[in-house]
Short mmCIF file of C-alpha atoms in Angstrom, two decimals:
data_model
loop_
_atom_site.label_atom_id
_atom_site.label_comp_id
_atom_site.label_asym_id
_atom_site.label_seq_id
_atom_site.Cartn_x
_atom_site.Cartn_y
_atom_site.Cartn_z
CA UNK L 1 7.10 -45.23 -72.18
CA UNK L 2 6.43 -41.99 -70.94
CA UNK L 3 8.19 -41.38 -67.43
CA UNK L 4 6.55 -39.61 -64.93
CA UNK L 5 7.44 -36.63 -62.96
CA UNK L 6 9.06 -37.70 -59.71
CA UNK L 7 8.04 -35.39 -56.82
CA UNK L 8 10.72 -35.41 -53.87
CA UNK L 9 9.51 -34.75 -51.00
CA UNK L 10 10.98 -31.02 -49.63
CA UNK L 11 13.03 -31.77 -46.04
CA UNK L 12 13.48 -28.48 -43.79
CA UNK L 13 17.12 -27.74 -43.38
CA UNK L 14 18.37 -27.35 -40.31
CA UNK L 15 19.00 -23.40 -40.71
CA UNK L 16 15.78 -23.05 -41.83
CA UNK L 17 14.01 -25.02 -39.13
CA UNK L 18 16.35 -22.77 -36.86
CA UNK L 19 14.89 -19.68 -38.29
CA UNK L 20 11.78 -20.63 -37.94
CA UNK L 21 11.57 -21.37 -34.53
CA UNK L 22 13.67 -18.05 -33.94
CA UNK L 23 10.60 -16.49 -35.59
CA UNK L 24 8.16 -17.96 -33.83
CA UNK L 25 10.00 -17.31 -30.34
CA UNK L 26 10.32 -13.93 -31.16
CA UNK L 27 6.32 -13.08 -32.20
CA UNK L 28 5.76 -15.39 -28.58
CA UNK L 29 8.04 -12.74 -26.45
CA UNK L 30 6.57 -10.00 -28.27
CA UNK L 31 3.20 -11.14 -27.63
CA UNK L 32 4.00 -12.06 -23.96
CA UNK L 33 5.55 -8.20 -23.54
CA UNK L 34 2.49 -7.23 -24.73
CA UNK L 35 0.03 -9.03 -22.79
CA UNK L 36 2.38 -7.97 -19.83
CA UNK L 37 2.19 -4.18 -20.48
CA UNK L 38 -1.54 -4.58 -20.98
CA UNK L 39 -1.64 -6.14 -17.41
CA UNK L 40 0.61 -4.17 -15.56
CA UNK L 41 -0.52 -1.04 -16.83
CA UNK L 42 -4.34 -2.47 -15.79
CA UNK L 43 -3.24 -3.15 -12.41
CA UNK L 44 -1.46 0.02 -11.82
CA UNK L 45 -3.93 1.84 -12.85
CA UNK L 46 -6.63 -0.24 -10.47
CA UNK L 47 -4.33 -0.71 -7.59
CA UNK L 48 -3.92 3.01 -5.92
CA UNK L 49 -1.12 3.54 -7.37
CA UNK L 50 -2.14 6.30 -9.60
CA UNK L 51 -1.50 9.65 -7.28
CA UNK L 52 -5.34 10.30 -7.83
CA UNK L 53 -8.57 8.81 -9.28
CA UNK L 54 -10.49 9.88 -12.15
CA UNK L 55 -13.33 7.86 -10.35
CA UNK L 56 -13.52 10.00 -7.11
CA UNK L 57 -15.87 12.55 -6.55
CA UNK L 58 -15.27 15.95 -6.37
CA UNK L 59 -13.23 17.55 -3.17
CA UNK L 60 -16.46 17.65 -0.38
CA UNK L 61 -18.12 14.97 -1.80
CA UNK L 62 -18.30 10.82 -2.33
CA UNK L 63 -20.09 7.79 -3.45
CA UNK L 64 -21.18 4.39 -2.06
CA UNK L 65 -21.54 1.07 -3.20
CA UNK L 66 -23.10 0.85 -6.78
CA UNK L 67 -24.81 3.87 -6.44
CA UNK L 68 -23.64 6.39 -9.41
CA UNK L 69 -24.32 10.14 -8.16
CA UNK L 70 -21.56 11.73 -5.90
CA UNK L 71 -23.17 13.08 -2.72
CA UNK L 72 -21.80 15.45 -0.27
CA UNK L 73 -20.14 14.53 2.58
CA UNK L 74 -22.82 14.00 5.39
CA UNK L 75 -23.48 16.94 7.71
CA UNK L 76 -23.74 16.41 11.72
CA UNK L 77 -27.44 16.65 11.57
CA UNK L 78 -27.29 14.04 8.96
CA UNK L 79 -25.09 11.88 11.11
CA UNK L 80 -27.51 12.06 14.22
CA UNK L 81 -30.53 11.41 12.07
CA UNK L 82 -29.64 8.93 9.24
CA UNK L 83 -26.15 6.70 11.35
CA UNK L 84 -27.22 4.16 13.04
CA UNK L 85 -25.01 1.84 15.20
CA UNK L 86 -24.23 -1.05 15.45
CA UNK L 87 -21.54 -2.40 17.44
CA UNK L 88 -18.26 -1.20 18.70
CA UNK L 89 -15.38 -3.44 16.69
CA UNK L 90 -12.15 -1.38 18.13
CA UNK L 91 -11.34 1.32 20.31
CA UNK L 92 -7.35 3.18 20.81
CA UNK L 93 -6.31 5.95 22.39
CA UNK L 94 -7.42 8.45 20.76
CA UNK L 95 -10.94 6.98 19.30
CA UNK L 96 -13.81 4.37 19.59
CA UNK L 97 -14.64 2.82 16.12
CA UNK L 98 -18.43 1.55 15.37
CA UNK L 99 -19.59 -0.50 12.75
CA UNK L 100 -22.73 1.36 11.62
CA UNK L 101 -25.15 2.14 9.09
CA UNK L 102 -26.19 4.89 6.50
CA UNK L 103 -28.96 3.87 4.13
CA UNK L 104 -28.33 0.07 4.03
CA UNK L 105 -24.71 0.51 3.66
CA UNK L 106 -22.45 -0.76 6.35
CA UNK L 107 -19.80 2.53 7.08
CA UNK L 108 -17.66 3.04 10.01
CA UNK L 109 -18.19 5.54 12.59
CA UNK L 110 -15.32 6.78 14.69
CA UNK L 111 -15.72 8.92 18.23
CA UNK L 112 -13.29 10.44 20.65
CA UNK L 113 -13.16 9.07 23.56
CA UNK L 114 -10.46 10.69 25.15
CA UNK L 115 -10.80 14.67 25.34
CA UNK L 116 -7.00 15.00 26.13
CA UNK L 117 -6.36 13.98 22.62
CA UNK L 118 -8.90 16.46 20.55
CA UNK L 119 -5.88 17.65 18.46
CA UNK L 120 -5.07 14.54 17.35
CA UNK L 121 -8.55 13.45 16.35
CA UNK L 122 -9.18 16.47 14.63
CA UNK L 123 -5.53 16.59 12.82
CA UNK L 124 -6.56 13.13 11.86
CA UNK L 125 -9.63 14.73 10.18
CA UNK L 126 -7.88 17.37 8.63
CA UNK L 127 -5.62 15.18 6.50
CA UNK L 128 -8.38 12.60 5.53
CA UNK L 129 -10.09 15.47 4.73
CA UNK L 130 -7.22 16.97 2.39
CA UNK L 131 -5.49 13.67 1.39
CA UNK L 132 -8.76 12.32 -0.25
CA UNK L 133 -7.40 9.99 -2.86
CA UNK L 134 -6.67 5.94 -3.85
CA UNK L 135 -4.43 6.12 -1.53
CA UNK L 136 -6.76 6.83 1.82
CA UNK L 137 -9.55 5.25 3.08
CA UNK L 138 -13.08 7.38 1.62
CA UNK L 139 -14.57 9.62 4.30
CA UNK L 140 -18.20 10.15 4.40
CA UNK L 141 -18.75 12.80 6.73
CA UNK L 142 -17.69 14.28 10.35
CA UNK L 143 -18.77 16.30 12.89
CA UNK L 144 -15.90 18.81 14.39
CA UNK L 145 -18.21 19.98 17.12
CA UNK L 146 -19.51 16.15 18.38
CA UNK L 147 -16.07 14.81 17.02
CA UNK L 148 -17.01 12.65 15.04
CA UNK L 149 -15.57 10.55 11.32
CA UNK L 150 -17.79 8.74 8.84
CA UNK L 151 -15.55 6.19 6.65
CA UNK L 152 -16.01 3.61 4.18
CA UNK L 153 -16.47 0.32 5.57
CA UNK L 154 -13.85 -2.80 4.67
CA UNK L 155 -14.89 -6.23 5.83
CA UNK L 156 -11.81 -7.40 5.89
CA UNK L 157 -9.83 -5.08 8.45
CA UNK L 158 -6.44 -4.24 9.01
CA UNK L 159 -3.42 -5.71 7.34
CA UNK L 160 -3.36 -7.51 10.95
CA UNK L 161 -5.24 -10.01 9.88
CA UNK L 162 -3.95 -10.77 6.20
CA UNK L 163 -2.48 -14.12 7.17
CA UNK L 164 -6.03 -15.33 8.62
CA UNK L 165 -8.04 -14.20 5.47
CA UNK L 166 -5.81 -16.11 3.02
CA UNK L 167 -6.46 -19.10 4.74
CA UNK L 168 -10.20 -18.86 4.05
CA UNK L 169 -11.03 -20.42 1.67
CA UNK L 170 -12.51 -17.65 -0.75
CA UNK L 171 -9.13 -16.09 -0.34
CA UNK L 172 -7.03 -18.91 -0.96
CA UNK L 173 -6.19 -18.35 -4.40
CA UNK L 174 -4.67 -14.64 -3.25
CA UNK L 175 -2.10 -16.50 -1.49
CA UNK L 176 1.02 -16.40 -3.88
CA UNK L 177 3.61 -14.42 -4.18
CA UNK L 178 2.39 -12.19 -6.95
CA UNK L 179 -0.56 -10.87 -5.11
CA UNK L 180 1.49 -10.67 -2.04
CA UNK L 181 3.97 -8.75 -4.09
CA UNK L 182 1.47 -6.36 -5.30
CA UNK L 183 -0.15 -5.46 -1.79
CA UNK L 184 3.80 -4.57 -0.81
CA UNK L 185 3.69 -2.59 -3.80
CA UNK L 186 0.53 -0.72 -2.67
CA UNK L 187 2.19 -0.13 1.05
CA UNK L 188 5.34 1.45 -0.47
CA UNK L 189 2.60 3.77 -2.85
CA UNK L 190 1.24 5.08 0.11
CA UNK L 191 4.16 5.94 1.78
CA UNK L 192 5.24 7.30 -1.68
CA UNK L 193 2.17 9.42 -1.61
CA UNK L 194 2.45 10.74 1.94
CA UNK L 195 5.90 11.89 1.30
CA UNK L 196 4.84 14.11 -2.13
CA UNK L 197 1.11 14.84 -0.69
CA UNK L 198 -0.42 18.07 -1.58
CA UNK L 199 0.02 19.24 1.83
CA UNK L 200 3.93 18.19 1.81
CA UNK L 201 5.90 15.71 3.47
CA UNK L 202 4.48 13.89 5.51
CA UNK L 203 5.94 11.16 8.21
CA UNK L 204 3.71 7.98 9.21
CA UNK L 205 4.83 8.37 13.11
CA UNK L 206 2.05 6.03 14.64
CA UNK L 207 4.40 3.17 13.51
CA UNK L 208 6.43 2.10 16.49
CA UNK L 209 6.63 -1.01 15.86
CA UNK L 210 5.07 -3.42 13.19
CA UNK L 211 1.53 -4.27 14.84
CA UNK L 212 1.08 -0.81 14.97
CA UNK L 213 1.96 -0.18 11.85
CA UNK L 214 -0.28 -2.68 9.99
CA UNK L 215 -2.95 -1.19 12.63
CA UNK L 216 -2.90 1.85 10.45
CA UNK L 217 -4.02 -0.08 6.76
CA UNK L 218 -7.00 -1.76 5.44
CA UNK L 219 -7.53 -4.26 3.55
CA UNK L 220 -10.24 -4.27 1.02
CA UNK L 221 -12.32 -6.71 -0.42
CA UNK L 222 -10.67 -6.58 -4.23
CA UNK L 223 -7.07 -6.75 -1.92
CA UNK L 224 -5.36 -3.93 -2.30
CA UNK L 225 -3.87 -1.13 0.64
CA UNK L 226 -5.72 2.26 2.00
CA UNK L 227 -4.44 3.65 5.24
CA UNK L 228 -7.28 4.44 8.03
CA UNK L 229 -5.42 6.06 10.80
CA UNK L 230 -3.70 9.38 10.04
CA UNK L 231 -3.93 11.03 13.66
CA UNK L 232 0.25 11.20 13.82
CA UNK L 233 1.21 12.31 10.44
CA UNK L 234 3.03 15.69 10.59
CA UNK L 235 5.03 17.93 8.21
CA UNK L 236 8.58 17.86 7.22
CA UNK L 237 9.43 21.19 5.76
CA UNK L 238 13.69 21.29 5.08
CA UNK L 239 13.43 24.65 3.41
CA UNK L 240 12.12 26.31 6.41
CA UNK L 241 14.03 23.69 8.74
CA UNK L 242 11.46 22.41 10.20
CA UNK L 243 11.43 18.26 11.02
CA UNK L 244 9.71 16.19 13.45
CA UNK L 245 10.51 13.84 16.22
CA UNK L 246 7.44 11.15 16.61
CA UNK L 247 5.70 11.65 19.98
CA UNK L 248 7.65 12.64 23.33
CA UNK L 249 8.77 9.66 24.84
CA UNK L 250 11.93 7.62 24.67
CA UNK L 251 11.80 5.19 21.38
CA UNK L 252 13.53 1.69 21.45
CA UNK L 253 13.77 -1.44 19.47
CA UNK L 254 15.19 -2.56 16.32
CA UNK L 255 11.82 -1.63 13.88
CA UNK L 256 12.28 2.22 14.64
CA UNK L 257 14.70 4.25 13.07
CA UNK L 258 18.04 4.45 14.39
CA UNK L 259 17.86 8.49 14.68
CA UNK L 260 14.57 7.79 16.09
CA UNK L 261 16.09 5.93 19.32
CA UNK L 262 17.63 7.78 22.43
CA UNK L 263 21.37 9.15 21.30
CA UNK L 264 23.34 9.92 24.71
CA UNK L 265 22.93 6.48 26.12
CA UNK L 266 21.36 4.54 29.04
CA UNK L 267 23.40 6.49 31.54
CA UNK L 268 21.36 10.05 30.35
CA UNK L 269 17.93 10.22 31.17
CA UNK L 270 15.67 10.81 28.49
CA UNK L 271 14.66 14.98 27.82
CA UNK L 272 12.05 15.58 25.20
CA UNK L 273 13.95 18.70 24.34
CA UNK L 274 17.58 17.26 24.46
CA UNK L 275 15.68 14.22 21.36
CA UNK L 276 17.27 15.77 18.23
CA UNK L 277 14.27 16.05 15.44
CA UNK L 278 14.39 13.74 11.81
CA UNK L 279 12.77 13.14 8.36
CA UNK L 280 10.76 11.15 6.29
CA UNK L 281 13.45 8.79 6.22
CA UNK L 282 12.29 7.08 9.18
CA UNK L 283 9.56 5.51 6.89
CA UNK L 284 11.83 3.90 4.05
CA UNK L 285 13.64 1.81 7.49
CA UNK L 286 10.59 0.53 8.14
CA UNK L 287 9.64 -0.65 4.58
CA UNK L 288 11.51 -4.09 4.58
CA UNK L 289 9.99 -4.53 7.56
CA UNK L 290 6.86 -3.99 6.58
CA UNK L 291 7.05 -5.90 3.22
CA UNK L 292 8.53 -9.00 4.71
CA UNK L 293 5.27 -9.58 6.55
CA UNK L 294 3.14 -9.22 3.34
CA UNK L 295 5.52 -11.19 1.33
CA UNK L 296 5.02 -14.60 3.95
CA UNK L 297 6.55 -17.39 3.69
CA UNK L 298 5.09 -19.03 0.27
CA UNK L 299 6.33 -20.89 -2.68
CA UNK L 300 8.62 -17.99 -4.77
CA UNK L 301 8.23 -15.63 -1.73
CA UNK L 302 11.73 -15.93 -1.20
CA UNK L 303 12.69 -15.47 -4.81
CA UNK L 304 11.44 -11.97 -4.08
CA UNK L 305 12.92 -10.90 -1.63
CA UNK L 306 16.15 -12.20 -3.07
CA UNK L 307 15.64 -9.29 -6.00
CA UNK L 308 14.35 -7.22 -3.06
CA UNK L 309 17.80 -7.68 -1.28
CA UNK L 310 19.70 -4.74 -2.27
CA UNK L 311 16.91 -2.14 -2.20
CA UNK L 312 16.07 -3.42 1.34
CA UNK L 313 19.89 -2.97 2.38
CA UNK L 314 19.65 0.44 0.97
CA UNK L 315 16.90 1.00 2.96
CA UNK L 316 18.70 0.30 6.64
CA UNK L 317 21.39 2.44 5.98
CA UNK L 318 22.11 3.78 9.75
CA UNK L 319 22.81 7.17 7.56
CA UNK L 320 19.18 8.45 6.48
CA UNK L 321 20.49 10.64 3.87
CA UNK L 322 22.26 7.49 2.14
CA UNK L 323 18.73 5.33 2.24
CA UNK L 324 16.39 5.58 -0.95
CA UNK L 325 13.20 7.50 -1.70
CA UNK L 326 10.18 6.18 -1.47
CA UNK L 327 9.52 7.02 -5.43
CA UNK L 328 13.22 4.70 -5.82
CA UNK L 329 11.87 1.75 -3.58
CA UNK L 330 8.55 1.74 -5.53
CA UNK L 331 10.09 1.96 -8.84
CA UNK L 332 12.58 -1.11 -8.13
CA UNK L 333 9.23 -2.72 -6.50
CA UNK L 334 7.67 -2.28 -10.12
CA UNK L 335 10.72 -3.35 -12.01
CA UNK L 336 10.82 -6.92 -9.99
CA UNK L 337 7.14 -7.26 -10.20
CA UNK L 338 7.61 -6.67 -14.04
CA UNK L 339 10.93 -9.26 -14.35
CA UNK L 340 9.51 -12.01 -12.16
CA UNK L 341 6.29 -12.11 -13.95
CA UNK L 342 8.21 -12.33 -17.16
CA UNK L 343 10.24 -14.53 -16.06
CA UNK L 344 7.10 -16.83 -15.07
CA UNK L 345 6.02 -16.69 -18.19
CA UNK L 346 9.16 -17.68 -20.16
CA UNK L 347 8.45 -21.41 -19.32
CA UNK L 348 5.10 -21.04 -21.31
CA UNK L 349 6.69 -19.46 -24.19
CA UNK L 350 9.04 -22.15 -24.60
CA UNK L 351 6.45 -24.62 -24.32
CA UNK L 352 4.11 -22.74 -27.57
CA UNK L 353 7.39 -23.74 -29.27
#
């Protein structure tokens, strides 16, 4: 009788099984690089981190809304005929702040209300003027000789309020630690931007303390970080010596810089000209500050700021020259961003596997 062919059946050894699954968790990190570097580079490039935007208009111009055409910024005569008011929503020291209207748009329309302070309302609108980028809020217009500002409108405010919008409940889903992370990461841009502007260095001195200083940043509606308010921003200039003491009172309190705050003690009374002047480096103190707010307290917030911990010590050196950059804090921002949202994703990989 004729015997037939006996077909074992093939078993996988255990080396190749092992290969394998090396092979297949290899193609699953490349893939999740991939998919990383495709959404990292998407969100830097949407965020205002980019120094400028190939979507603005030209320098003198802007656009609204959905509209497509660039139009120039509006004119005092266009201001007087085409603004309309609507309410008063803030007022400082230097300015009243309407919400208004141009064409069915909702824009924000700024006054001075306090002719003591011209300069400062009209250095404010000489650096939105020249510092028109992602960065800064859009301006719309102005009128030097009525002193007047026409901005883009943001419904949501000042970083103020960031802890009341992500408790409504179209907001909700914002409230983690990556999109807390990235709105940090926009703050340090800006103050990366400020201190390599076209015009220079430049030193965020309305920041006293941190109210203030989230007083100066909006929020907008796709959550990311524009500052408003740049009335107090002057010029460091090292080559020609020149540095900058913020305002001409006595500074206290742990959220200002330490060469910010009154050297010769209680026991001297405070001089204006006796205040010795400082840098930019009065900003980088005030980042950790700054970022622990936007951070919170949420589930992995406190992973972050455990990779944050050494760039945040850097930062309150009582030495200025030993603290960081604002390029160096923003580039170890991007690098934790980058690790913690890999290392999110490992638990995924393992699970294709």
């Amino acid at each position: 009788m004729e015997k037939k062919p006996h077909f074992a059946r093939r078993e996988f050894l255990p080396r190749e099984a092992s290969s394998i699954s090396l092979a297949l968790l290899l193609v699953a990190v490349l893939l999740l690089n991939a998919l990383l570097y495709l959404y990292l580079n998407k969100f830097y490039s949407s965020s205002g981190l980019a120094e400028t935007d190939p979507g603005l208009c030209p320098l003198g111009h802007f656009r609204l809304g959905t509209v497509k055409n660039c139009s120039p910024w509006l004119s005092c005569e266009a201001i007087n005929r085409e603004v309309r008011k609507l309410k008063c929503v803030g007022e400082g020291a230097v300015k009243k702040v309407f919400l208004s209207e141009w064409k069915e748009n909702k824009v924000v329309l700024s006054q001075l209300t306090n002719s003591e302070l011209k300069e400062d309302f009209l250095h404010g609108l000489k650096m939105l003027k020249a510092l028109q980028s992602k960065h800064v809020v859009r301006l719309l217009g102005y009128c030097e000789q009525q002193f007047t500002i026409l901005t883009e409108y943001h419904p949501l405010g000042s970083l103020r309020g960031l802890n009341e919008t992500l408790h409504i409940p179209k907001y909700k889903g914002m409230n983690t630690w990556r999109h807390r992370l990235m709105l940090a990461i926009d703050y340090v841009s800006v103050i990366c931007y400020l201190h390599s502007s076209p015009l220079g260095t430049l030193v965020m001195c309305d920041s006293n303390d941190l109210d203030k200083v989230l007083s100066q940043y909006l929020l907008t509606s796709d959550f990311h970080i524009l500052v408003n308010d740049l009335d107090a921003l002057p010029l460091v200039n090292r080559s020609a010596g020149r540095l900058v003491k913020c305002g001409h009172r006595v500074l206290q309190g742990e959220f200002v810089a330490p060469e910010q705050r009154w050297p010769y003690g209680e026991d001297v009374p405070f001089e204006d000209d006796l205040m010795p002047p400082y840098d930019e480096k009065t900003d980088i103190w005030k980042i950790p500050d700054v970022s622990n707010f936007l951070l919170g307290h949420v589930e992995g917030s406190d992973i972050v700021r455990l990779h944050l911990f050494d760039i945040h010590a850097a930062c309150k050196k009582k030495d200025p020259a030993e603290r960081p950059s604002a390029r160096e804090v923003l580039n170890t921002y991007r690098k934790v961003l980058t690790l913690l949202i890999r290392e999110a994703a490992m638990p995924a990989t393992r699970e294709m596997l």
